[in-house]
Tab-separated table of C-alpha atoms in Angstrom:
chain	number	residue	atom	x	y	z
A	100	MET	CA	-96.443	-12.255	-22.720
A	101	THR	CA	-94.334	-15.211	-23.737
A	102	GLY	CA	-91.249	-13.377	-24.948
A	103	LEU	CA	-91.641	-14.487	-28.585
A	104	GLN	CA	-91.897	-10.863	-29.545
A	105	ASP	CA	-88.346	-10.359	-28.225
A	106	LYS	CA	-87.318	-11.221	-31.768
A	107	LEU	CA	-88.899	-8.039	-33.079
A	108	THR	CA	-86.805	-4.930	-33.104
A	109	PRO	CA	-88.561	-1.563	-33.439
A	110	GLN	CA	-87.750	-1.633	-37.162
A	111	GLN	CA	-89.185	-5.126	-37.523
A	112	VAL	CA	-92.387	-4.030	-35.782
A	113	GLU	CA	-92.678	-1.188	-38.279
A	114	ASP	CA	-92.023	-3.495	-41.247
A	115	PHE	CA	-94.466	-6.041	-39.851
A	116	GLY	CA	-97.172	-3.390	-39.598
A	117	ARG	CA	-96.481	-2.135	-43.103
A	118	GLU	CA	-96.884	-5.616	-44.601
A	119	LEU	CA	-100.270	-6.004	-42.919
A	120	ASP	CA	-101.303	-2.527	-44.053
A	121	GLU	CA	-100.519	-3.551	-47.625
A	122	ILE	CA	-102.881	-6.540	-47.338
A	123	ARG	CA	-105.631	-4.290	-46.046
A	124	GLN	CA	-105.135	-1.710	-48.791
A	125	ARG	CA	-105.221	-4.375	-51.502
A	126	ILE	CA	-108.456	-5.932	-50.230
A	127	VAL	CA	-110.198	-2.583	-49.738
A	128	ALA	CA	-109.288	-1.575	-53.290
A	129	ASP	CA	-110.754	-4.837	-54.595
A	130	LEU	CA	-114.144	-4.620	-52.839
A	131	GLY	CA	-117.047	-4.569	-55.260
A	132	GLN	CA	-120.265	-6.120	-56.504
A	133	VAL	CA	-119.175	-9.665	-55.706
A	134	ASP	CA	-119.077	-8.730	-52.014
A	135	VAL	CA	-122.493	-7.065	-52.202
A	136	ASP	CA	-123.991	-10.073	-53.979
A	137	TYR	CA	-122.510	-12.382	-51.378
A	138	ILE	CA	-124.043	-10.685	-48.339
A	139	HIS	CA	-127.387	-10.252	-50.118
A	140	ASN	CA	-127.432	-13.980	-50.896
A	141	VAL	CA	-126.650	-14.816	-47.273
A	142	ILE	CA	-129.486	-12.533	-46.131
A	143	LYS	CA	-131.904	-14.167	-48.601
A	144	THR	CA	-130.861	-17.606	-47.382
A	145	GLN	CA	-131.280	-16.572	-43.758
A	146	ARG	CA	-134.753	-15.179	-44.382
A	147	ALA	CA	-135.816	-18.267	-46.327
A	148	LEU	CA	-134.622	-20.500	-43.491
A	149	GLU	CA	-136.499	-18.430	-40.920
A	150	VAL	CA	-139.721	-18.533	-42.940
A	151	ALA	CA	-139.305	-22.281	-43.464
A	152	GLY	CA	-138.558	-22.850	-39.800
A	153	ARG	CA	-141.520	-20.824	-38.576
A	154	GLY	CA	-143.760	-22.471	-41.171
A	155	LEU	CA	-142.732	-26.015	-40.285
A	156	LEU	CA	-143.581	-25.384	-36.638
A	157	PHE	CA	-147.203	-24.943	-37.737
A	158	ALA	CA	-147.000	-28.681	-38.445
A	159	GLY	CA	-145.161	-29.314	-35.191
A	160	PHE	CA	-147.550	-32.117	-34.220
A	161	PHE	CA	-145.576	-34.208	-36.754
A	162	PRO	CA	-142.167	-34.850	-35.072
A	163	PRO	CA	-140.041	-34.700	-38.266
A	164	ALA	CA	-141.612	-31.325	-39.132
A	165	TRP	CA	-140.876	-30.024	-35.624
A	166	VAL	CA	-137.254	-31.158	-35.787
A	167	ALA	CA	-136.805	-29.698	-39.290
A	168	GLY	CA	-138.434	-26.445	-38.205
A	169	VAL	CA	-136.182	-26.107	-35.178
A	170	ALA	CA	-133.103	-26.908	-37.276
A	171	ALA	CA	-134.001	-24.314	-39.927
A	172	LEU	CA	-134.783	-21.666	-37.310
A	173	SER	CA	-131.550	-22.418	-35.431
A	174	VAL	CA	-129.456	-21.953	-38.569
A	175	ALA	CA	-131.397	-18.780	-39.428
A	176	LYS	CA	-130.646	-17.287	-36.010
A	177	ILE	CA	-126.979	-18.267	-36.238
A	178	LEU	CA	-126.606	-16.706	-39.696
A	179	ASP	CA	-128.418	-13.570	-38.555
A	180	ASN	CA	-126.179	-13.105	-35.527
A	181	MET	CA	-122.832	-14.280	-36.894
A	182	GLU	CA	-122.298	-13.795	-40.635
A	183	ILE	CA	-124.854	-11.002	-41.055
A	184	GLY	CA	-125.413	-9.024	-37.845
A	185	HIS	CA	-121.943	-9.128	-36.321
A	186	ASN	CA	-120.234	-8.279	-39.582
A	187	VAL	CA	-122.685	-5.641	-40.815
A	188	MET	CA	-122.520	-3.854	-37.450
A	189	HIS	CA	-118.736	-3.781	-37.747
A	190	GLY	CA	-119.199	-1.486	-40.743
A	191	GLN	CA	-117.970	-4.123	-43.181
A	192	TYR	CA	-120.556	-3.033	-45.749
A	193	ASP	CA	-120.933	0.671	-44.962
A	194	TRP	CA	-119.036	1.417	-48.172
A	195	THR	CA	-122.045	0.125	-50.163
A	196	ARG	CA	-124.231	3.022	-48.890
A	197	ASP	CA	-127.073	0.499	-48.660
A	198	PRO	CA	-129.320	1.436	-45.690
A	199	ALA	CA	-130.078	-2.253	-45.128
A	200	LEU	CA	-126.346	-2.870	-44.649
A	201	SER	CA	-125.649	0.204	-42.497
A	202	SER	CA	-123.768	-0.538	-39.294
A	203	GLN	CA	-125.681	2.250	-37.544
A	204	LYS	CA	-129.159	1.057	-38.557
A	205	PHE	CA	-128.953	-2.726	-38.490
A	206	GLU	CA	-130.803	-4.560	-35.703
A	207	TRP	CA	-130.276	-8.251	-35.099
A	208	ASP	CA	-132.335	-11.179	-33.830
A	209	THR	CA	-131.113	-11.257	-30.230
A	210	VAL	CA	-132.004	-9.512	-26.974
A	211	ALA	CA	-128.880	-7.303	-26.942
A	212	PRO	CA	-129.641	-3.879	-28.506
A	213	SER	CA	-127.332	-3.251	-31.452
A	214	GLU	CA	-126.424	0.242	-30.226
A	215	ASN	CA	-125.218	-1.060	-26.861
A	216	TRP	CA	-123.321	-3.907	-28.514
A	217	ARG	CA	-121.533	-1.624	-30.958
A	218	HIS	CA	-120.086	0.307	-28.018
A	219	SER	CA	-119.079	-2.644	-25.847
A	220	HIS	CA	-117.816	-4.793	-28.721
A	221	ASN	CA	-116.695	-2.596	-31.607
A	222	TYR	CA	-115.174	0.092	-29.410
A	223	ILE	CA	-114.240	-1.402	-26.029
A	224	HIS	CA	-113.295	-4.946	-27.070
A	225	HIS	CA	-111.631	-4.194	-30.397
A	226	THR	CA	-109.752	-1.163	-29.094
A	227	TYR	CA	-108.520	-2.794	-25.890
A	228	THR	CA	-108.313	-6.428	-27.007
A	229	ASN	CA	-107.077	-8.633	-24.152
A	230	ILE	CA	-105.872	-5.686	-22.063
A	231	LEU	CA	-106.573	-6.579	-18.448
A	232	ASP	CA	-109.010	-4.222	-16.693
A	233	LYS	CA	-109.837	-2.566	-20.037
A	234	ASP	CA	-111.249	-5.309	-22.275
A	235	ARG	CA	-114.421	-6.352	-20.481
A	236	ASP	CA	-114.735	-9.427	-22.692
A	237	ILE	CA	-112.009	-11.039	-20.562
A	238	GLY	CA	-114.249	-13.227	-18.440
A	239	TYR	CA	-117.339	-11.152	-19.266
A	240	GLY	CA	-117.263	-9.813	-15.718
A	241	VAL	CA	-118.166	-13.230	-14.269
A	242	LEU	CA	-115.321	-15.653	-15.102
A	243	ARG	CA	-111.665	-15.977	-14.233
A	244	ILE	CA	-110.291	-16.734	-17.673
A	245	ASP	CA	-106.748	-15.360	-17.326
A	246	PRO	CA	-104.164	-16.271	-14.649
A	247	ALA	CA	-103.427	-12.569	-14.129
A	248	GLN	CA	-106.943	-12.107	-12.728
A	249	LYS	CA	-106.607	-12.203	-8.937
A	250	TRP	CA	-108.295	-15.269	-7.475
A	251	ASN	CA	-111.034	-15.091	-4.861
A	252	PRO	CA	-113.460	-17.768	-3.565
A	253	TYR	CA	-116.169	-16.619	-5.965
A	254	TYR	CA	-114.179	-18.158	-8.832
A	255	LEU	CA	-114.624	-21.671	-7.432
A	256	GLY	CA	-117.875	-21.545	-9.384
A	257	ASN	CA	-116.067	-20.843	-12.673
A	258	PRO	CA	-117.338	-24.008	-14.456
A	259	VAL	CA	-120.906	-23.349	-13.302
A	260	TYR	CA	-120.810	-19.707	-14.393
A	261	ALA	CA	-119.388	-20.683	-17.782
A	262	THR	CA	-122.114	-23.291	-18.293
A	263	LEU	CA	-124.856	-20.804	-17.413
A	264	LEU	CA	-123.296	-18.177	-19.676
A	265	ALA	CA	-123.224	-20.661	-22.563
A	266	LEU	CA	-126.868	-21.662	-22.044
A	267	PHE	CA	-128.103	-18.078	-21.790
A	268	PHE	CA	-125.452	-16.407	-23.919
A	269	GLN	CA	-127.685	-13.833	-25.626
A	270	TRP	CA	-128.792	-12.628	-22.180
A	271	GLY	CA	-125.199	-12.563	-20.968
A	272	VAL	CA	-124.194	-10.401	-23.929
A	273	MET	CA	-127.097	-8.056	-23.189
A	274	LEU	CA	-126.406	-7.769	-19.437
A	275	HIS	CA	-122.681	-7.336	-20.135
A	276	ASP	CA	-123.365	-3.673	-20.906
A	277	LEU	CA	-124.700	-3.037	-17.387
A	278	GLU	CA	-121.178	-3.643	-16.041
A	279	PHE	CA	-122.396	-5.277	-12.821
A	280	ASP	CA	-118.827	-6.024	-11.751
A	281	ARG	CA	-117.957	-2.312	-11.805
A	282	VAL	CA	-121.127	-1.458	-9.893
A	283	VAL	CA	-120.170	-3.965	-7.184
A	284	LYS	CA	-116.682	-2.434	-6.979
A	285	GLY	CA	-118.152	1.054	-6.650
A	286	GLU	CA	-116.673	2.180	-9.970
A	287	ARG	CA	-120.102	2.709	-11.518
A	288	LYS	CA	-123.489	3.766	-10.117
A	289	TRP	CA	-126.777	1.970	-10.708
A	290	SER	CA	-128.162	5.256	-11.991
A	291	ASP	CA	-125.572	5.178	-14.794
A	292	ASN	CA	-127.390	2.163	-16.213
A	293	LYS	CA	-130.783	3.827	-16.593
A	294	GLU	CA	-130.549	4.674	-20.304
A	295	VAL	CA	-128.760	1.454	-21.240
A	296	GLY	CA	-131.194	-0.575	-19.159
A	297	LEU	CA	-134.263	0.956	-20.798
A	298	LYS	CA	-132.910	0.041	-24.233
A	299	MET	CA	-132.359	-3.508	-23.021
A	300	LEU	CA	-135.887	-3.824	-21.637
A	301	LYS	CA	-137.385	-2.523	-24.870
A	302	LYS	CA	-135.361	-4.855	-27.098
A	303	ALA	CA	-135.722	-7.878	-24.828
A	304	GLY	CA	-139.462	-7.286	-24.637
A	305	ARG	CA	-139.734	-7.375	-28.424
A	306	GLN	CA	-137.660	-10.549	-28.687
A	307	VAL	CA	-139.515	-12.387	-25.932
A	308	GLY	CA	-142.845	-11.245	-27.328
A	309	LYS	CA	-141.940	-12.493	-30.798
A	310	ASP	CA	-140.465	-15.888	-29.908
A	311	TYR	CA	-142.487	-16.822	-26.847
A	312	VAL	CA	-145.855	-15.083	-27.275
A	313	LEU	CA	-146.703	-14.057	-30.856
A	314	PHE	CA	-145.482	-17.049	-32.865
A	315	PRO	CA	-146.666	-19.651	-30.339
A	316	LEU	CA	-150.131	-18.050	-30.275
A	317	LEU	CA	-150.252	-18.030	-34.077
A	318	THR	CA	-149.962	-21.825	-34.058
A	319	GLY	CA	-153.033	-22.149	-31.831
A	320	PRO	CA	-153.205	-25.492	-30.014
A	321	LEU	CA	-149.576	-26.160	-30.989
A	322	ALA	CA	-148.422	-23.147	-28.947
A	323	PRO	CA	-146.493	-25.230	-26.370
A	324	LEU	CA	-144.612	-27.056	-29.135
A	325	THR	CA	-143.847	-23.774	-30.917
A	326	PHE	CA	-142.688	-22.227	-27.641
A	327	LEU	CA	-140.380	-25.197	-27.082
A	328	GLY	CA	-139.150	-25.056	-30.681
A	329	ASN	CA	-138.266	-21.372	-30.450
A	330	ALA	CA	-136.550	-21.932	-27.106
A	331	THR	CA	-134.528	-24.799	-28.606
A	332	ALA	CA	-133.472	-22.652	-31.570
A	333	ASN	CA	-132.351	-19.874	-29.225
A	334	LEU	CA	-130.481	-22.379	-27.068
A	335	THR	CA	-128.719	-23.822	-30.121
A	336	ARG	CA	-127.684	-20.344	-31.243
A	337	ASN	CA	-126.487	-19.497	-27.711
A	338	LEU	CA	-124.308	-22.601	-27.381
A	339	TRP	CA	-122.840	-22.163	-30.860
A	340	ALA	CA	-122.061	-18.463	-30.448
A	341	PHE	CA	-120.511	-19.031	-27.003
A	342	SER	CA	-118.292	-21.817	-28.332
A	343	ILE	CA	-117.039	-19.863	-31.346
A	344	ILE	CA	-116.478	-16.613	-29.470
A	345	PHE	CA	-114.685	-18.183	-26.503
A	346	CYS	CA	-112.413	-20.125	-28.865
A	347	GLY	CA	-111.401	-16.803	-30.402
A	348	HIS	CA	-109.620	-15.360	-27.372
A	349	PHE	CA	-109.342	-17.881	-24.547
A	350	PRO	CA	-107.421	-20.999	-25.695
A	351	ALA	CA	-104.303	-21.784	-23.666
A	352	ASP	CA	-101.668	-19.981	-25.743
A	353	VAL	CA	-103.554	-16.706	-26.263
A	354	GLU	CA	-101.919	-13.807	-24.424
A	355	SER	CA	-103.184	-10.916	-22.330
A	356	PHE	CA	-101.592	-7.546	-21.681
A	357	THR	CA	-101.416	-4.719	-19.159
A	358	GLU	CA	-102.227	-1.074	-19.794
A	359	GLU	CA	-98.566	-0.180	-19.253
A	360	GLU	CA	-97.423	-2.594	-21.961
A	361	THR	CA	-99.766	-1.128	-24.535
A	362	GLU	CA	-99.354	2.562	-23.783
A	363	ASN	CA	-98.594	4.655	-26.876
A	364	GLU	CA	-98.824	1.722	-29.283
A	365	SER	CA	-97.746	2.174	-32.866
A	366	ARG	CA	-99.851	0.654	-35.637
A	367	GLY	CA	-97.473	-2.298	-35.844
A	368	GLN	CA	-97.653	-2.893	-32.101
A	369	TRP	CA	-101.454	-2.786	-32.243
A	370	TYR	CA	-101.396	-5.440	-34.993
A	371	LEU	CA	-99.010	-7.502	-32.879
A	372	ARG	CA	-101.362	-7.413	-29.902
A	373	GLN	CA	-104.316	-8.510	-32.026
A	374	ILE	CA	-102.397	-11.549	-33.286
A	375	LEU	CA	-101.034	-12.565	-29.885
A	376	GLY	CA	-104.463	-12.082	-28.305
A	377	SER	CA	-106.536	-14.054	-30.824
A	378	ALA	CA	-106.961	-17.623	-32.063
A	379	ASN	CA	-108.447	-19.233	-35.172
A	380	ILE	CA	-110.474	-22.404	-35.710
A	381	THR	CA	-109.852	-24.651	-38.708
A	382	GLY	CA	-112.708	-25.986	-40.829
A	383	GLY	CA	-114.406	-26.005	-44.218
A	384	LYS	CA	-116.367	-23.324	-46.077
A	385	LEU	CA	-119.719	-24.142	-44.484
A	386	PHE	CA	-118.154	-24.150	-41.035
A	387	HIS	CA	-116.569	-20.732	-41.629
A	388	LEU	CA	-119.905	-19.373	-42.862
A	389	MET	CA	-121.699	-20.626	-39.753
A	390	THR	CA	-119.114	-18.967	-37.524
A	391	GLY	CA	-119.561	-15.652	-39.299
A	392	ASN	CA	-115.931	-16.217	-40.323
A	393	LEU	CA	-115.012	-15.616	-36.679
A	394	SER	CA	-113.149	-18.882	-37.141
A	395	HIS	CA	-110.654	-16.415	-38.648
A	396	GLN	CA	-110.524	-14.399	-35.424
A	397	ILE	CA	-106.935	-13.316	-36.046
A	398	GLU	CA	-107.764	-11.799	-39.426
A	399	HIS	CA	-110.959	-10.301	-38.012
A	400	HIS	CA	-109.058	-8.505	-35.267
A	401	LEU	CA	-106.491	-7.227	-37.712
A	402	PHE	CA	-109.130	-5.955	-40.155
A	403	PRO	CA	-112.529	-5.792	-38.364
A	404	ASP	CA	-114.159	-3.574	-41.000
A	405	ILE	CA	-113.208	-5.679	-44.040
A	406	PRO	CA	-115.987	-8.060	-45.222
A	407	ALA	CA	-115.460	-11.306	-43.328
A	408	ARG	CA	-115.830	-13.398	-46.495
A	409	ARG	CA	-112.368	-12.077	-47.436
A	410	TYR	CA	-110.625	-13.502	-44.368
A	411	PRO	CA	-110.057	-17.006	-45.785
A	412	GLU	CA	-108.269	-15.593	-48.842
A	413	ILE	CA	-105.797	-13.577	-46.747
A	414	ALA	CA	-105.315	-16.070	-43.902
A	415	GLY	CA	-102.403	-17.762	-45.668
A	416	GLU	CA	-100.616	-14.439	-46.151
A	417	VAL	CA	-101.154	-13.431	-42.529
A	418	ARG	CA	-99.821	-16.774	-41.332
A	419	ALA	CA	-96.777	-16.460	-43.598
A	420	ILE	CA	-96.041	-13.003	-42.185
A	421	CYS	CA	-96.298	-14.383	-38.648
A	422	GLU	CA	-93.866	-17.169	-39.525
A	423	LYS	CA	-91.518	-14.677	-41.164
A	424	TYR	CA	-91.288	-12.666	-37.939
A	425	GLY	CA	-91.270	-15.665	-35.604
A	426	LEU	CA	-94.716	-14.946	-34.199
A	427	PRO	CA	-97.324	-17.533	-33.166
A	428	TYR	CA	-100.404	-18.132	-35.285
A	429	ASN	CA	-102.775	-19.895	-32.907
A	430	THR	CA	-105.147	-22.186	-34.768
A	431	GLY	CA	-106.714	-25.620	-34.446
A	432	PRO	CA	-109.926	-27.623	-34.888
A	433	LEU	CA	-112.992	-26.667	-32.859
A	434	HIS	CA	-112.760	-29.616	-30.468
A	435	LYS	CA	-109.127	-28.822	-29.656
A	436	GLN	CA	-109.699	-25.119	-29.069
A	437	LEU	CA	-112.897	-25.708	-27.097
A	438	PHE	CA	-111.235	-28.309	-24.872
A	439	SER	CA	-108.382	-25.876	-24.245
A	440	VAL	CA	-110.864	-23.202	-23.155
A	441	ALA	CA	-112.813	-25.607	-20.927
A	442	LYS	CA	-109.610	-26.838	-19.307
A	443	LYS	CA	-108.548	-23.264	-18.578
A	444	ILE	CA	-111.942	-22.385	-17.057
A	445	VAL	CA	-111.717	-25.355	-14.673
A	446	LYS	CA	-108.048	-24.816	-13.872
A	447	LEU	CA	-108.443	-21.118	-13.075
A	448	ALA	CA	-111.304	-21.827	-10.677
A	449	LEU	CA	-108.619	-22.936	-8.229
A	450	PRO	CA	-106.381	-20.539	-6.240
A	451	TRP	CA	-103.062	-22.209	-7.016
A	452	ASN	CA	-103.429	-21.904	-10.767
A	453	GLY	CA	-102.349	-18.313	-11.236
A	454	GLU	CA	-99.084	-17.494	-12.991
A	455	PRO	CA	-97.007	-14.337	-12.751
A	456	ARG	CA	-96.964	-12.457	-16.012
A	457	THR	CA	-93.765	-11.891	-17.934
A	458	PRO	CA	-93.039	-8.184	-18.395
A	459	ALA	CA	-93.616	-6.690	-21.813
A	460	THR	CA	-90.784	-7.128	-24.289
A	461	VAL	CA	-91.860	-4.898	-27.158
A	462	GLU	CA	-90.674	-1.365	-26.588
A	463	SER	CA	-93.456	1.217	-26.736
A	464	ASP	CA	-93.106	4.496	-28.602
A	465	LYS	CA	-92.773	6.197	-25.211
A	466	THR	CA	-89.806	3.983	-24.295
A	467	LEU	CA	-88.166	4.581	-27.656
A	468	ARG	CA	-88.513	8.344	-27.308
A	469	ALA	CA	-86.905	8.194	-23.873
A	470	ALA	CA	-83.970	6.147	-25.130
């Protein structure tokens, strides 16, 4: 931690948490038909783009049609994964009681089974955000992305691993649930992965069959072009999702924490950790839509179950609260945040680029009770 939170007394932490709670309560009370109409319109747009993309690939012998088809299918996959799938599976629309918007029933267009993802992301990542050895999204089990991670020669390949993860991101997200790193350390048995692995094989089989067998065969002699088009759309989605997600937690000034620092957190302290451990990306309305509003990662981590379309309207308030309490609000354009992440990945591949962590400076409830 940087020590900025030294400015917060226990009373300030409580007041800080209460102000954020008030924002949440106001937005929840205001949810209604406009939010339902919004997500339904996004779903309709996504489906129309997918149909258009698949249809245009039937004319893939004509280069402009192939390019347009790939572009439409790429956007459809991005919308499905980011603004629709990610947010619906967070329970952002469970209050509608619409089965099509149920977090427990929704399945998305990617190889990672939704059930596995809800556990690793909604529970593990959002509960233990940026807590070393608890949040498995720190480095995804393959990267050294924080100076507190002990260096070993394996990490010399950091830039290569990051590039491969970006190119095959949907597969990385799927395999993330197998926890290979824990298996290697002897903390988990291969047999523990049987049920999770079977779900992966089933879902991956459906996805591969759809994109690389069924739809190519439907286009007859154009099958190779359709195969290539689908692969390009998946690659585009992978690179985009990787970029947005890594910019949400790994730019230079984002902090990490130890289990000891976060023991017995109050609500205010939990909010504080989410802000210090997250970063936003600036941009326009279309950009925010294409990121699934994960460009408002700070607001998302504060209120993960509030419809993401609401994040832009509360971002100014959240930033003002941060300024009021002397807390950082990490934000910047995509190129700046992405460069910061890339620089960190390269830097931390080397053994002399680790930094000792500053001890925690926000007193936990346990410390206060002992005082």
